[in-house]
Structures are given as C-alpha cells and as structure tokens.
Amino acid sequence: MIQYGFYFDMQRCVGCRVCQIACKGKNGLALEATLLKVRTFETGVYPAPGIYHFPVMCSHCTNPPCLPVCPVKSIRKLANGIVDIDAETCIGCRACIASCPYMTIHFIEDEKIAKKCDFCRDLIETGGNPACVDACMTRSLHWGEIGELAVRHPGAVKDIPILPSSALTNPSKLISTRKAAYMQPFVEKRV
C-alpha cells in the first residue's frame, strides 16, 4: 500500500494564504468554512523574536483516530493512503471532529456533514496536483508518496511544538522547519 503525504517547507512560506484560498475555491466552501487554514505564530522574545506560518490540513494519518469513531463507517482509508469521508453516508454526528488531534475535520453547516481535505482526490486521480500545491507561489507545499518525500527531504520532521506528538497518529506530513518553530514562548497571531 502506498501512502500519499504532504511536504511543507516552512523556510520558504511567506504566509500569503493562497493555498487556503485555493482550497476554499476548489471545494466551493462558504465564507466561514475552511479545510486548510494557514496559522501564523510569533515566537521568542526581544531581542530575538521569530515568526513562522504553518498550513493545517488533514495529515492523512497512518493511524487515523477519526476512522474507528465513525458510527456509520463513513470514513475510510483508501489504497493510496488518503483518509476519505463519504459525504453520502455521513450523518454529521461530529464524532470524527472531536477525535482529530489536529483539528482538521470541519462541520459544514450548509450540508450538515463533516468534511476535510481529501487531497483533491478528483484532481490527483486524473494526473493533477492538489489545489493548494498548484497555488503555492513560493513552492512551499509538495505532495507525493511519503517515503519518496522523506528521501528527497532527509532533514524534514513530523514534530514541532504546536502539533501533537506524531506517535499518536503517524501523520503523513513532513516539515522542513525554521529556528522560530522551536523558540519559546510562542503565541498564535490572529490574521
């Protein structure tokens, strides 16, 4: 079984949020809904402050905690590693939302169902890229088979202070960090 994943180069990201806008547009989401949210963190203290941005979307975990809690089995892990929610069978109970330690599953009020990043499955199945990857103007986001991404980016990590331990779910996301991601204290800047 292959496992698709994301690679994020924090050193290149400028926090423009074009990936977030592309995701919103591709999925036809209402103004308040989002499946990918770029978060900005200020770190450290004067005279050595820092700042970094981080796109939060489904990590298509190897051990997704959302899968076993769905009472109607609407969540499944596909052969390519994508964790998918079947919109036709989802009853909107929100159990999956409560189970996700990354807070990447969202209740879509208009549809009364849970939704999350599906890796733009329709695009990649026809040879394209996820919308966020194509939209990224600094080429900070990449996707592919997680093992191949790890070989291409040997210094990339899965754990940074703002995320739960990767030991919980084994997320399929690799990150090339910057020094600011490890500086204390840190606070999320509302943008």
Short mmCIF file of N, CA, C and O in Angstrom, two decimals, residues 67-115:
data_model
loop_
_atom_site.label_atom_id
_atom_site.label_comp_id
_atom_site.label_asym_id
_atom_site.label_seq_id
_atom_site.Cartn_x
_atom_site.Cartn_y
_atom_site.Cartn_z
N LEU A 67 -11.23 7.45 11.99
CA LEU A 67 -11.80 6.30 11.33
C LEU A 67 -12.61 5.38 12.26
O LEU A 67 -13.77 5.11 11.98
N PRO A 68 -12.06 4.93 13.38
CA PRO A 68 -12.82 3.99 14.21
C PRO A 68 -14.00 4.62 14.97
O PRO A 68 -14.89 3.88 15.42
N VAL A 69 -14.03 5.94 15.10
CA VAL A 69 -15.12 6.54 15.88
C VAL A 69 -16.38 6.82 15.06
O VAL A 69 -17.43 7.11 15.63
N CYS A 70 -16.30 6.71 13.75
CA CYS A 70 -17.47 7.00 12.92
C CYS A 70 -18.51 5.89 13.09
O CYS A 70 -18.26 4.74 12.73
N PRO A 71 -19.69 6.23 13.62
CA PRO A 71 -20.69 5.19 13.89
C PRO A 71 -21.32 4.58 12.64
O PRO A 71 -21.88 3.49 12.70
N VAL A 72 -21.20 5.26 11.49
CA VAL A 72 -21.80 4.74 10.26
C VAL A 72 -20.74 4.34 9.22
O VAL A 72 -21.06 4.11 8.06
N LYS A 73 -19.48 4.28 9.64
CA LYS A 73 -18.38 3.85 8.78
C LYS A 73 -18.25 4.69 7.52
O LYS A 73 -17.95 4.18 6.44
N SER A 74 -18.47 6.01 7.65
CA SER A 74 -18.34 6.91 6.50
C SER A 74 -16.88 7.25 6.20
O SER A 74 -16.58 7.75 5.13
N ILE A 75 -16.00 6.99 7.15
CA ILE A 75 -14.58 7.32 6.95
C ILE A 75 -13.83 6.05 6.60
O ILE A 75 -13.99 5.01 7.24
N ARG A 76 -13.02 6.16 5.55
CA ARG A 76 -12.23 5.00 5.12
C ARG A 76 -10.84 5.47 4.69
O ARG A 76 -10.65 6.62 4.32
N LYS A 77 -9.91 4.54 4.77
CA LYS A 77 -8.55 4.81 4.31
C LYS A 77 -8.40 4.10 2.97
O LYS A 77 -8.55 2.90 2.87
N LEU A 78 -8.15 4.88 1.93
CA LEU A 78 -8.06 4.35 0.58
C LEU A 78 -6.70 3.68 0.35
O LEU A 78 -5.77 3.85 1.14
N ALA A 79 -6.58 2.94 -0.72
CA ALA A 79 -5.35 2.21 -1.04
C ALA A 79 -4.14 3.13 -1.20
O ALA A 79 -3.00 2.71 -1.01
N ASN A 80 -4.37 4.40 -1.54
CA ASN A 80 -3.26 5.35 -1.70
C ASN A 80 -2.97 6.12 -0.40
O ASN A 80 -2.19 7.06 -0.40
N GLY A 81 -3.62 5.72 0.70
CA GLY A 81 -3.36 6.34 2.00
C GLY A 81 -4.25 7.52 2.33
O GLY A 81 -4.22 8.02 3.45
N ILE A 82 -5.05 7.96 1.37
CA ILE A 82 -5.95 9.09 1.64
C ILE A 82 -7.04 8.67 2.61
O ILE A 82 -7.65 7.62 2.45
N VAL A 83 -7.25 9.49 3.63
CA VAL A 83 -8.35 9.27 4.56
C VAL A 83 -9.53 10.07 4.01
O VAL A 83 -9.44 11.29 3.84
N ASP A 84 -10.61 9.37 3.70
CA ASP A 84 -11.72 9.97 2.98
C ASP A 84 -13.03 9.85 3.77
O ASP A 84 -13.27 8.83 4.43
N ILE A 85 -13.85 10.91 3.70
CA ILE A 85 -15.19 10.87 4.30
C ILE A 85 -16.20 10.79 3.17
O ILE A 85 -16.19 11.61 2.26
N ASP A 86 -17.07 9.80 3.22
CA ASP A 86 -18.12 9.63 2.23
C ASP A 86 -19.27 10.58 2.56
O ASP A 86 -20.00 10.36 3.54
N ALA A 87 -19.43 11.62 1.77
CA ALA A 87 -20.46 12.63 2.01
C ALA A 87 -21.87 12.05 1.92
O ALA A 87 -22.80 12.56 2.54
N GLU A 88 -22.03 10.97 1.18
CA GLU A 88 -23.35 10.36 1.01
C GLU A 88 -23.84 9.65 2.27
O GLU A 88 -25.04 9.58 2.52
N THR A 89 -22.89 9.12 3.05
CA THR A 89 -23.31 8.35 4.23
C THR A 89 -23.06 9.08 5.55
O THR A 89 -23.56 8.63 6.59
N CYS A 90 -22.30 10.17 5.53
CA CYS A 90 -22.03 10.93 6.76
C CYS A 90 -23.34 11.45 7.34
O CYS A 90 -24.18 12.00 6.63
N ILE A 91 -23.51 11.27 8.65
CA ILE A 91 -24.73 11.74 9.32
C ILE A 91 -24.50 13.03 10.12
O ILE A 91 -25.40 13.52 10.79
N GLY A 92 -23.27 13.55 10.06
CA GLY A 92 -22.98 14.81 10.73
C GLY A 92 -22.96 14.74 12.24
O GLY A 92 -23.21 15.73 12.92
N CYS A 93 -22.61 13.58 12.80
CA CYS A 93 -22.62 13.42 14.26
C CYS A 93 -21.45 14.13 14.94
O CYS A 93 -21.48 14.37 16.14
N ARG A 94 -20.41 14.43 14.20
CA ARG A 94 -19.23 15.16 14.65
C ARG A 94 -18.27 14.37 15.55
O ARG A 94 -17.37 14.92 16.16
N ALA A 95 -18.45 13.06 15.63
CA ALA A 95 -17.53 12.24 16.43
C ALA A 95 -16.12 12.32 15.86
O ALA A 95 -15.14 12.38 16.61
N CYS A 96 -16.01 12.35 14.55
CA CYS A 96 -14.69 12.43 13.92
C CYS A 96 -14.01 13.76 14.24
O CYS A 96 -12.79 13.81 14.43
N ILE A 97 -14.80 14.81 14.29
CA ILE A 97 -14.25 16.14 14.59
C ILE A 97 -13.63 16.14 15.98
O ILE A 97 -12.52 16.63 16.18
N ALA A 98 -14.34 15.56 16.93
CA ALA A 98 -13.84 15.50 18.31
C ALA A 98 -12.60 14.62 18.43
O ALA A 98 -11.76 14.86 19.31
N SER A 99 -12.45 13.64 17.56
CA SER A 99 -11.34 12.69 17.68
C SER A 99 -10.03 13.18 17.05
O SER A 99 -8.98 12.65 17.34
N CYS A 100 -10.10 14.17 16.16
CA CYS A 100 -8.91 14.60 15.42
C CYS A 100 -8.02 15.50 16.28
O CYS A 100 -8.41 16.62 16.61
N PRO A 101 -6.81 15.05 16.63
CA PRO A 101 -5.94 15.88 17.46
C PRO A 101 -5.39 17.11 16.72
O PRO A 101 -4.88 18.03 17.34
N TYR A 102 -5.52 17.12 15.39
CA TYR A 102 -5.01 18.23 14.59
C TYR A 102 -6.11 19.25 14.26
O TYR A 102 -5.84 20.26 13.63
N MET A 103 -7.33 18.94 14.64
CA MET A 103 -8.49 19.83 14.41
C MET A 103 -8.64 20.17 12.92
O MET A 103 -8.79 21.33 12.56
N THR A 104 -8.60 19.15 12.08
CA THR A 104 -8.65 19.39 10.64
C THR A 104 -9.94 18.89 9.98
O THR A 104 -10.06 18.93 8.76
N ILE A 105 -10.88 18.40 10.78
CA ILE A 105 -12.17 17.99 10.24
C ILE A 105 -13.18 19.06 10.65
O ILE A 105 -13.18 19.51 11.79
N HIS A 106 -14.00 19.45 9.72
CA HIS A 106 -14.90 20.57 9.97
C HIS A 106 -16.34 20.21 9.66
O HIS A 106 -16.62 19.44 8.73
N PHE A 107 -17.27 20.76 10.43
CA PHE A 107 -18.69 20.57 10.17
C PHE A 107 -19.13 21.64 9.19
O PHE A 107 -18.95 22.83 9.44
N ILE A 108 -19.68 21.22 8.07
CA ILE A 108 -20.15 22.15 7.05
C ILE A 108 -21.64 22.36 7.26
O ILE A 108 -22.45 21.47 6.98
N GLU A 109 -21.96 23.50 7.81
CA GLU A 109 -23.33 23.80 8.23
C GLU A 109 -24.35 23.65 7.11
O GLU A 109 -25.41 23.07 7.31
N ASP A 110 -24.02 24.17 5.91
CA ASP A 110 -24.97 24.11 4.78
C ASP A 110 -25.36 22.67 4.44
O ASP A 110 -26.48 22.39 4.07
N GLU A 111 -24.38 21.77 4.52
CA GLU A 111 -24.59 20.38 4.11
C GLU A 111 -24.91 19.45 5.27
O GLU A 111 -25.27 18.30 5.07
N LYS A 112 -24.67 19.93 6.50
CA LYS A 112 -24.88 19.13 7.72
C LYS A 112 -24.05 17.86 7.73
O LYS A 112 -24.50 16.80 8.17
N ILE A 113 -22.79 17.97 7.24
CA ILE A 113 -21.87 16.84 7.24
C ILE A 113 -20.47 17.31 7.65
O ILE A 113 -20.17 18.49 7.64
N ALA A 114 -19.64 16.33 7.98
CA ALA A 114 -18.23 16.61 8.28
C ALA A 114 -17.46 16.55 6.97
O ALA A 114 -17.75 15.74 6.10
N LYS A 115 -16.47 17.44 6.85
CA LYS A 115 -15.62 17.47 5.66
C LYS A 115 -14.19 17.73 6.08
O LYS A 115 -13.94 18.35 7.12
#
